[in-house]
Short mmCIF file of C-alpha atoms in Angstrom, two decimals:
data_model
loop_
_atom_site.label_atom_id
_atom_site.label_comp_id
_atom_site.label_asym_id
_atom_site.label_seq_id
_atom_site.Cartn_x
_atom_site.Cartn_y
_atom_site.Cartn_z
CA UNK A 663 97.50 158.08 75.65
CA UNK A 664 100.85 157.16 77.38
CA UNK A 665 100.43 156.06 80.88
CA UNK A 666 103.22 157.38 83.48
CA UNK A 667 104.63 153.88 83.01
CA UNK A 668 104.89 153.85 79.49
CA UNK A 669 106.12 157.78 78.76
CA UNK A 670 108.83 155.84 81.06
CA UNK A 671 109.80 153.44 78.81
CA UNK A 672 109.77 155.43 75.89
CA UNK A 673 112.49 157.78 77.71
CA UNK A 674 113.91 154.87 78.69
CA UNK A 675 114.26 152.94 75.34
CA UNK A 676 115.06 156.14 73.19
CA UNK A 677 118.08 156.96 75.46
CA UNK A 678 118.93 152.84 75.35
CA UNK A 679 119.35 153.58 71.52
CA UNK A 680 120.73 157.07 71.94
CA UNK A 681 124.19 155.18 74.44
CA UNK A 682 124.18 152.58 71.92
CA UNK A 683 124.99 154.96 69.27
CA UNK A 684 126.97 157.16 71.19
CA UNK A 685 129.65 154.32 72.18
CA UNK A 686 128.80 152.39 69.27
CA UNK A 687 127.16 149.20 71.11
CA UNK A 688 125.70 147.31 68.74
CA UNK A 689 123.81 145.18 71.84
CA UNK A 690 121.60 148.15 72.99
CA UNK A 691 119.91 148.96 70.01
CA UNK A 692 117.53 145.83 69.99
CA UNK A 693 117.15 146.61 72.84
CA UNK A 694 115.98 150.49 73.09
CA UNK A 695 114.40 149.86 69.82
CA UNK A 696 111.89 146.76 71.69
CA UNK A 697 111.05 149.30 74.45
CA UNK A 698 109.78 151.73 72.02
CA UNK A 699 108.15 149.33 70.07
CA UNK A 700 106.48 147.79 73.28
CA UNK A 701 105.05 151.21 73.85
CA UNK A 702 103.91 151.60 70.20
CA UNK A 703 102.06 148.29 70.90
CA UNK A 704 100.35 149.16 73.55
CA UNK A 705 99.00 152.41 72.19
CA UNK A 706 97.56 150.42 69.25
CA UNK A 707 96.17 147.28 71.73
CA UNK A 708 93.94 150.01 73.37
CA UNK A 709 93.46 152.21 70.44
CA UNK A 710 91.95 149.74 67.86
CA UNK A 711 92.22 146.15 69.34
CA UNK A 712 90.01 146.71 72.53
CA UNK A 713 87.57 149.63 72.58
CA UNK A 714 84.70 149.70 75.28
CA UNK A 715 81.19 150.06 73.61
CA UNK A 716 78.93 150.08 76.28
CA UNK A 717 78.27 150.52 79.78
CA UNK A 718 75.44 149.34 82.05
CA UNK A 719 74.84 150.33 85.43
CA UNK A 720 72.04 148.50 88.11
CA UNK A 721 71.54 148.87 91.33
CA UNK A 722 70.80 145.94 94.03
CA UNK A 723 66.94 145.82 95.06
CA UNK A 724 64.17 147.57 93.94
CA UNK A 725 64.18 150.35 96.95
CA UNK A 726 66.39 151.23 99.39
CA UNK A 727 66.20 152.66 103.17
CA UNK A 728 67.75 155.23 105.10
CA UNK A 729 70.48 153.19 106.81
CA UNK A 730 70.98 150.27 104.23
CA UNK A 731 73.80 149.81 102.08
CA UNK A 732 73.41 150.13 98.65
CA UNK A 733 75.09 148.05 96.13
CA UNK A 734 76.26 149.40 92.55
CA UNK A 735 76.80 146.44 89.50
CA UNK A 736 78.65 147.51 86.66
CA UNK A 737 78.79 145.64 83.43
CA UNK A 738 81.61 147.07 80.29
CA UNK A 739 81.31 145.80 76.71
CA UNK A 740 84.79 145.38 74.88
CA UNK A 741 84.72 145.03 71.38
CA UNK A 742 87.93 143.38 69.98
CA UNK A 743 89.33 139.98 69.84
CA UNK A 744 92.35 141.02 71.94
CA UNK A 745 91.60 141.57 75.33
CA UNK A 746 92.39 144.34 77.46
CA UNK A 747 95.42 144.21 80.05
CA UNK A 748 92.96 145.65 82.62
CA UNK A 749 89.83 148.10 82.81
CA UNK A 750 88.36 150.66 85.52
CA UNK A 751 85.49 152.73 85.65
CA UNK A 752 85.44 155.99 87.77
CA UNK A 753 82.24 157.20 89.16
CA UNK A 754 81.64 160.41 90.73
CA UNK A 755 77.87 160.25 93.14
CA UNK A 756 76.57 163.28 94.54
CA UNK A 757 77.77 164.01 98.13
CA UNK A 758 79.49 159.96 98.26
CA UNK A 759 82.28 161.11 96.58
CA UNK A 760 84.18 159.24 93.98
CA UNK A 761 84.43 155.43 93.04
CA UNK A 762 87.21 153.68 90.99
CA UNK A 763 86.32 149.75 90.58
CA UNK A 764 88.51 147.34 88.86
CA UNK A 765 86.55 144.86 86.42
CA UNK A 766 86.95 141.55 85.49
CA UNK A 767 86.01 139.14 82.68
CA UNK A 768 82.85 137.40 83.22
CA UNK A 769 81.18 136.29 79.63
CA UNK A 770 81.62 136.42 75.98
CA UNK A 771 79.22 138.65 73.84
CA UNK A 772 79.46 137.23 70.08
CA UNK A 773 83.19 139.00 69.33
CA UNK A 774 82.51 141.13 72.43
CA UNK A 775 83.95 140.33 76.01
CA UNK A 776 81.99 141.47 78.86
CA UNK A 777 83.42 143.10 82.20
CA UNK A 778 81.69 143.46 85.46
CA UNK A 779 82.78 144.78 89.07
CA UNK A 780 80.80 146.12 91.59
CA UNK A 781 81.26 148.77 94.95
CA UNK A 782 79.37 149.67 97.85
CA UNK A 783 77.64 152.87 99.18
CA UNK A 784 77.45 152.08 103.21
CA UNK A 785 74.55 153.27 105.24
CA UNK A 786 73.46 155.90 102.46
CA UNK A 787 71.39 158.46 104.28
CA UNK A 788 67.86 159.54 102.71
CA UNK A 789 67.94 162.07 99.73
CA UNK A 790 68.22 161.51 95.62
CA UNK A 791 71.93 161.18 94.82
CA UNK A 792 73.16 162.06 91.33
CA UNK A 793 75.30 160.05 89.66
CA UNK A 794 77.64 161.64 86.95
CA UNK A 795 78.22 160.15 83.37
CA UNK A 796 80.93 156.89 83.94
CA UNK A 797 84.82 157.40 82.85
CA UNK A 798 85.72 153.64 81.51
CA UNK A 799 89.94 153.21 81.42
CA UNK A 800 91.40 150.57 79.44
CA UNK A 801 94.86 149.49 79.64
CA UNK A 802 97.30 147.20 77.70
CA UNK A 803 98.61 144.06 79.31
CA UNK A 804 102.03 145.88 80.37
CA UNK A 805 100.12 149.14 81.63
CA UNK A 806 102.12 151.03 78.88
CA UNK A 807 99.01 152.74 77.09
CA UNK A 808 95.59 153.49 78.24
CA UNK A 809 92.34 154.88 76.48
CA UNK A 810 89.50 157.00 78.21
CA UNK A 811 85.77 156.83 77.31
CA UNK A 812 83.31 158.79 78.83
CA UNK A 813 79.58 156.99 78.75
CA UNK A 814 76.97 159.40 79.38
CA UNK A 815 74.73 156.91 81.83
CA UNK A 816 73.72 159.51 83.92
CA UNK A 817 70.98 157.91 86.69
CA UNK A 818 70.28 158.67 90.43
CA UNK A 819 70.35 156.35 93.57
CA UNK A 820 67.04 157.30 95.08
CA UNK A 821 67.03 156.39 98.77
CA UNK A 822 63.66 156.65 100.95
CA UNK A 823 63.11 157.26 104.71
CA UNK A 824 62.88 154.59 107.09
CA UNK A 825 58.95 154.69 108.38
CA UNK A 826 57.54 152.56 111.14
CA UNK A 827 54.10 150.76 111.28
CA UNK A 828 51.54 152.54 112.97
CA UNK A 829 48.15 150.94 113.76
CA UNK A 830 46.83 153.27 116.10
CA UNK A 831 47.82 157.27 116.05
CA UNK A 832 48.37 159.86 119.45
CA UNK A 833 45.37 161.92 117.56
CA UNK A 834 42.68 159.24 117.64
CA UNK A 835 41.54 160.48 120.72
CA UNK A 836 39.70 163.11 118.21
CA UNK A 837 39.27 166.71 119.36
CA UNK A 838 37.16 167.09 122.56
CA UNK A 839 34.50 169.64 122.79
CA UNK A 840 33.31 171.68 125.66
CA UNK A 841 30.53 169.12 126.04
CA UNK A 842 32.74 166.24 126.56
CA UNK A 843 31.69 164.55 123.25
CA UNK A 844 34.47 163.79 120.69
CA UNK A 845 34.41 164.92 116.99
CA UNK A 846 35.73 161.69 114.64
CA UNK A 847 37.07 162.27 111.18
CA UNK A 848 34.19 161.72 108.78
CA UNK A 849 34.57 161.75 104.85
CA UNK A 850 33.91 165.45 103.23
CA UNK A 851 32.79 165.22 99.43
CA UNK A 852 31.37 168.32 97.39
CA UNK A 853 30.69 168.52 93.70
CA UNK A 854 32.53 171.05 91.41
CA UNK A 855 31.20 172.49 88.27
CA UNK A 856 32.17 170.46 84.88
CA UNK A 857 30.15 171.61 82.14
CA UNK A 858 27.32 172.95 80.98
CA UNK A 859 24.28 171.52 78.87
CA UNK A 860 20.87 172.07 77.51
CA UNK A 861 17.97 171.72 80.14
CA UNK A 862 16.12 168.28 79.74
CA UNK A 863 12.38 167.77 80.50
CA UNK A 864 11.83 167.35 84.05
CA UNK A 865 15.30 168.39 85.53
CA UNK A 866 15.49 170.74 88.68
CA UNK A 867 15.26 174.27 87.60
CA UNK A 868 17.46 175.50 90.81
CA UNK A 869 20.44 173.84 88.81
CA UNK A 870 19.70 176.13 86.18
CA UNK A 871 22.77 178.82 84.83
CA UNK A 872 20.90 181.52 84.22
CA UNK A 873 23.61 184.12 83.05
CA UNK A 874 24.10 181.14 79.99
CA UNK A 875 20.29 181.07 79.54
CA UNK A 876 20.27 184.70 78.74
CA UNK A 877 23.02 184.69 76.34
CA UNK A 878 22.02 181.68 74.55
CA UNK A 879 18.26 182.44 74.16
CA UNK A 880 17.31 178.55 75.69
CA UNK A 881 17.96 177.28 79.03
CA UNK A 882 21.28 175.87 80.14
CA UNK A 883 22.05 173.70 83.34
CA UNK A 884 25.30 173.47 84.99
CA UNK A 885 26.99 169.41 84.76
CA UNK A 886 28.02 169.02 88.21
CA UNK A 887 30.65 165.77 89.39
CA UNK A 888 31.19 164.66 92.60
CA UNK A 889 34.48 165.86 94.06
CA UNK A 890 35.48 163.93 97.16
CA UNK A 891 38.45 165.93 99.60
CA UNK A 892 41.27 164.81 101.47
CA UNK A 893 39.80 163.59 104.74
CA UNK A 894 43.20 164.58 106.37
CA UNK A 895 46.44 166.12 105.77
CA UNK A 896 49.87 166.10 106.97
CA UNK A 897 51.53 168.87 106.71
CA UNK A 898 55.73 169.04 107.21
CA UNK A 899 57.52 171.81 107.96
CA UNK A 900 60.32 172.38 105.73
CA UNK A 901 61.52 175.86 106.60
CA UNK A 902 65.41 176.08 106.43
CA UNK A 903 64.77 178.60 109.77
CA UNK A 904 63.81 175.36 111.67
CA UNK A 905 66.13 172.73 111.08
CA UNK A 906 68.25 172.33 114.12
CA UNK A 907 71.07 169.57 113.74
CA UNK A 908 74.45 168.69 111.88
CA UNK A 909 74.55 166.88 108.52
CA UNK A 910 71.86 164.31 108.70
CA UNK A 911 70.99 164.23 111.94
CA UNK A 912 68.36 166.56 111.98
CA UNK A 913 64.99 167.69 113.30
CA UNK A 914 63.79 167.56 109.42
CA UNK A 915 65.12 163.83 108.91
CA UNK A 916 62.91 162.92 111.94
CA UNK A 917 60.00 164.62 110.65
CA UNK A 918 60.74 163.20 107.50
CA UNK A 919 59.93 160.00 109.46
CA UNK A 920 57.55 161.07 111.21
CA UNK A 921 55.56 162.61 108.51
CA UNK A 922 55.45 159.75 106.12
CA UNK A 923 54.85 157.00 108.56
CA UNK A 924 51.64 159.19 109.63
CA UNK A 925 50.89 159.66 105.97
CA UNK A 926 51.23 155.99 105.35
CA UNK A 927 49.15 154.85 108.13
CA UNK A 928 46.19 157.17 107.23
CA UNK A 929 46.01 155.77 103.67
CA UNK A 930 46.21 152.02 105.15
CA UNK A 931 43.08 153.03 107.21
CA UNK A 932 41.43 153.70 103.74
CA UNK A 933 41.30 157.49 104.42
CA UNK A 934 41.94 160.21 101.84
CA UNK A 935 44.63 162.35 103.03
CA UNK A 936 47.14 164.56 101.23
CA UNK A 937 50.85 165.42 102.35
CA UNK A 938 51.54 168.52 102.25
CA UNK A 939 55.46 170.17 102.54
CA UNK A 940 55.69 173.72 103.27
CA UNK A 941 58.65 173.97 101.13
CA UNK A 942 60.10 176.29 98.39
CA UNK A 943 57.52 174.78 95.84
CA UNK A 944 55.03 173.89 98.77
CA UNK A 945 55.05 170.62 97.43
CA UNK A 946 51.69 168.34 97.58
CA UNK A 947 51.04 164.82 96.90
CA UNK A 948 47.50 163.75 97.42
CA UNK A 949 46.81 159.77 98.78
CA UNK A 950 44.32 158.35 97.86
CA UNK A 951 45.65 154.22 98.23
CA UNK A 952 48.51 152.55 99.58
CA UNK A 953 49.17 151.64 95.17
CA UNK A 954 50.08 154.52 92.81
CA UNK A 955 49.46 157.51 95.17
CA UNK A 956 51.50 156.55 98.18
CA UNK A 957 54.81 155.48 95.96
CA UNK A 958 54.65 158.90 94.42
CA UNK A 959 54.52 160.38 98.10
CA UNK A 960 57.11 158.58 99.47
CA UNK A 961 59.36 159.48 96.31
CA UNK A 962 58.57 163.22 97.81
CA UNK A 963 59.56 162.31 101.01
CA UNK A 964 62.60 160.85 99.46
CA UNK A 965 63.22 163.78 97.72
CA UNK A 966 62.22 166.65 100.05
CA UNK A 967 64.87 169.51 101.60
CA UNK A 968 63.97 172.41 104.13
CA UNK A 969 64.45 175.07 102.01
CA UNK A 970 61.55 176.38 102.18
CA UNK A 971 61.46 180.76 103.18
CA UNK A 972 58.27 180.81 105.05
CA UNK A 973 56.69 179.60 108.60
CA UNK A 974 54.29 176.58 108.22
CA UNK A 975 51.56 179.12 110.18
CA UNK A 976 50.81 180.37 106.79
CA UNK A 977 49.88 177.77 105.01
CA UNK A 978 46.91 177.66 108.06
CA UNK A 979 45.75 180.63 107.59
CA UNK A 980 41.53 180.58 106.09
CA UNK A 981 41.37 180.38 102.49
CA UNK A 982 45.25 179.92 102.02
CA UNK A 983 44.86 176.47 100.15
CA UNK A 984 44.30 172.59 100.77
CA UNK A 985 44.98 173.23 104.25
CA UNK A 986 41.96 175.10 105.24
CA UNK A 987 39.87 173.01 103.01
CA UNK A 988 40.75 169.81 105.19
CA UNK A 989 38.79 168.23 108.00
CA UNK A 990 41.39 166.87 109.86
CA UNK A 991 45.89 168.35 110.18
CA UNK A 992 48.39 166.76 111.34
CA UNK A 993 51.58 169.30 111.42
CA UNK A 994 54.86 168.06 112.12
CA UNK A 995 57.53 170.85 113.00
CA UNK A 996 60.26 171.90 114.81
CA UNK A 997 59.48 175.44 114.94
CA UNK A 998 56.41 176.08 117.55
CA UNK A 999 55.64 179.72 117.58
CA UNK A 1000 52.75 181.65 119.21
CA UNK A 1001 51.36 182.31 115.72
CA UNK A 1002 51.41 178.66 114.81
CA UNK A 1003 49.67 177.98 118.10
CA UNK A 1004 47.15 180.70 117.58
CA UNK A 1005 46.28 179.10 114.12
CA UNK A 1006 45.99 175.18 115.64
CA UNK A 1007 43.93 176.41 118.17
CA UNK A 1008 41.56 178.34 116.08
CA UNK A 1009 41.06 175.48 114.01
CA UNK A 1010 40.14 173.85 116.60
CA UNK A 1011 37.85 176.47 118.32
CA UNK A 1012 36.18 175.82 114.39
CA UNK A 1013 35.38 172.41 115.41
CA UNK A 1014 38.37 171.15 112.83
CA UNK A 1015 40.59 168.22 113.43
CA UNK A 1016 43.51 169.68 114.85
CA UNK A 1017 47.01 167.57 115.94
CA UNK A 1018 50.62 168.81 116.48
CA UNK A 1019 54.06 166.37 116.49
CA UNK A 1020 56.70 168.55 117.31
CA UNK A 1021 60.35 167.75 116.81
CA UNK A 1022 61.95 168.84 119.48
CA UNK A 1023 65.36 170.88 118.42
CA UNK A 1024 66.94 171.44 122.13
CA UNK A 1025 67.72 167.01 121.98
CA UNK A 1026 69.83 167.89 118.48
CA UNK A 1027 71.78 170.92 119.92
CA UNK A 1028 73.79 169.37 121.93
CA UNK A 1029 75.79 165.90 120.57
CA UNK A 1030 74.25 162.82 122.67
CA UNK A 1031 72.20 164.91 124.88
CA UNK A 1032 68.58 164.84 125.28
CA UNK A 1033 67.12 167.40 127.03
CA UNK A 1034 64.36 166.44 129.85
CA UNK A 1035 61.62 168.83 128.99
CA UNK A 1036 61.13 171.62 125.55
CA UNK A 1037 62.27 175.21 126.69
CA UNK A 1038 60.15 177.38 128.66
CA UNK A 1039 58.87 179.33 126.02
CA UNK A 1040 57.77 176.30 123.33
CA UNK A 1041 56.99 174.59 126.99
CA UNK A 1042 54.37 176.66 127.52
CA UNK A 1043 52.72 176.90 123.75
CA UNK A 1044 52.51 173.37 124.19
CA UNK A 1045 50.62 173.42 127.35
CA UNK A 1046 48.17 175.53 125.66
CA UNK A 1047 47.56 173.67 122.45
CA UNK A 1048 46.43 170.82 125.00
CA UNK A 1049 44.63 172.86 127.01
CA UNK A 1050 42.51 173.79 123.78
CA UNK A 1051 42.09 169.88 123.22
CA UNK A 1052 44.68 169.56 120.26
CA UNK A 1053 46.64 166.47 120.67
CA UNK A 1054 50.24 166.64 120.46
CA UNK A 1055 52.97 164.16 120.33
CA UNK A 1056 56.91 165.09 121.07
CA UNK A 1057 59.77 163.78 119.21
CA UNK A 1058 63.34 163.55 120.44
CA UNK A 1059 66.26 162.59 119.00
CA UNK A 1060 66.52 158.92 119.41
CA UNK A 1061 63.11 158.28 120.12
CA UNK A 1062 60.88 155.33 119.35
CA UNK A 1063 58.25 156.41 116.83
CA UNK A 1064 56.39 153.64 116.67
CA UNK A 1065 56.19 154.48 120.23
CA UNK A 1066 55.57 157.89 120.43
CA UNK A 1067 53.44 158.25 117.65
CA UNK A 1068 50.81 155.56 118.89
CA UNK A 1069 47.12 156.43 120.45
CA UNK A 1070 47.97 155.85 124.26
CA UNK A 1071 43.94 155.48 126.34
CA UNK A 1072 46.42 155.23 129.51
CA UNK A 1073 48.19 158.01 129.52
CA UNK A 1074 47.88 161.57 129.01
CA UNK A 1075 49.44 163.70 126.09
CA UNK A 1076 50.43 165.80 128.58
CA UNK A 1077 53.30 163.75 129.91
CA UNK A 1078 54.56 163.43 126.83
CA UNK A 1079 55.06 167.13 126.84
CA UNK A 1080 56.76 167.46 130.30
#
């Protein structure tokens, strides 16, 4: 199609030739008659003579951080002998907005030429960004014509949270009983029924299915295999209700944070533990290394929103799922409620590894201010859960977590409350 330029120049030469006629000027027709010919040109340079055939994208590094900047290379094939006068490729990313790079020539491809350019997301916040299908714009040398191809490269710039090391966690204190001793997480295993098969000579009758036996006329034992649980879970809040903060700086983005790096540091410990995200589709990534388990994880954590419709309390409550199943929580929230607090200290009335890092909405209310102590109300739930020997870290905006989240012998939880 014409470009502005060239419907221009068309006017331009057809009313040279049109005053040339009209006053009988021999001089201007050559003259209109070029323009129009120049435009004619330039339709056919990007219409047959350089046509874009394919389109790469890659992006710098194999993962990238909340915070980094993020570098997109683009690579265009022309097919043609004749070059194109220039070529651009529009991208539109989820929530970045729009890109327009320029390319230039960088390497011959048999009769192909091969374009490349690059552009830069700065300090891309955590989330999966969607990146629409490429518009490639090729121009003739004059800028007269231009051609649009749409490549359907769809793709996604996936960018995880920024965790800290952790070597030793505010909840290794354990839970302390009335007797002063201290309960330690120790692995829970079970067995869960697999099959069944014909009794063999010698075999325990008490694993015997005798409801099978009857129907079947000859006795029938139940295959049992050994079923090892989570040894801990973290569970994140992800209730919409909760989130206090603008854009991305948010309670959830620090819990985000928190949550893996407490996740992380359980699996380096060689620990079985499960994340958990009390979101719309209560999302649940078991860990069972720091190899294929924990990169699916932390795709989740890349991944996960607070849109979830229900309190994290619920997902507490006996019999409701992996939760009560575990020997050891760790919730992460911004949303402390008496009901929560009810639930975190029955677990741990049950003798149950209970531990609490709450995100502490009051220090995101308020742009640069960081309040000195929770509000009465959460103040006081928080008292409690300590009281009851649950261990509980807060989180402010701006906080340290390496810092916060560590197991400190000389201090109290306590004054990290107040």
């Amino acid at each position: 199609m014409l470009t502005d330029k060239g419907g221009f120049v068309l006017l331009l030469g057809g009313l040279t030739y049109l005053v040339g006629w009209l006053f009988g000027s021999d001089a201007l027709y050559p003259v209109g008659i070029g323009m129009v010919v120049a435009v004619l040109a330039g339709l056919l340079w990007v219409r047959f003579l350089a046509r874009p055939t394919y389109l790469a994208r890659s992006l710098d590094g194999t993962s990238h951080i909340d915070g980094d900047d993020v570098r997109v290379d683009l690579a265009v094939d022309i097919d043609g002998l004749v070059p194109p006068g220039s070529i651009r490729v529009v991208e539109t990313v989820a929530e970045l907005g729009q890109h327009e790079v320029g390319l230039a020539h960088t390497r011959w491809r048999l009769r192909r030429r091969q374009f490349g350019g690059s552009y830069v997301f700065a300090q891309v916040a955590r989330g999966r960004y969607g990146i629409s299908p490429a518009v490639v714009t090729v121009e003739d040398a004059f800028a007269l014509a231009s051609r649009q191809t749409e490549f359907a490269v769809q793709g996604a710039l996936l960018v995880y949270p920024r965790l800290v090391e952790l070597d030793a966690l505010f909840s290794d204190g354990g839970m302390h009983l009335a007797s002063g001793r201290r309960l330690l997480i120790q692995r829970q295993s079970g067995f869960d029924f697999h099959s069944m098969r014909e009794y063999e000579q010698g075999e325990s009758l008490r694993r015997v299915h005798w409801p099978s036996t009857a129907r079947r006329g000859k006795l029938m034992v139940k295959e049992l295999e050994d079923a090892p649980r989570e040894e801990a879970l973290v569970l994140l809040d992800a209730c919409a209700s909760t989130v206090v903060g603008e854009g991305k700086d948010n309670t959830f983005e620090l819990a985000v944070r928190a949550a893996g790096s407490l996740t992380r540091a359980q699996a380096a410990r060689g620990r079985r533990v499960g994340l958990l995200l009390n979101d719309q589709a209560r999302s649940y990534q078991a860990v069972h290394s720091l190899e294929g388990d924990w990169a699916r994880a932390f795709e989740l954590l890349a991944y996960a929103k607070a849109d979830g419709l229900h309190p994290v309390a619920g997902l507490l409550t006996e019999g409701a799922g992996v939760a009560s199943q575990v020997l050891h929580v760790t919730v992460v929230t911004s949303g402390l409620d008496a009901r929560l607090a009810d639930r975190l200290v029955q677990r741990t009335r049950g003798k149950r590894g209970t531990a609490l890092v709450y995100i502490e909405g009051l220090s995101f209310s308020v742009s640069g201010a960081s309040a000195d102590r929770p509000p009465a109300i959460v103040h006081g739930q928080l008292t409690r859960l300590e009281r009851a020997g649950v261990p509980v870290a807060v989180l402010r905006r701006g906080d340290d977590l390496a810092e916060r989240l560590a197991f400190q012998p000389s201090t109290t939880q306590a004054a990290s409350v107040g």
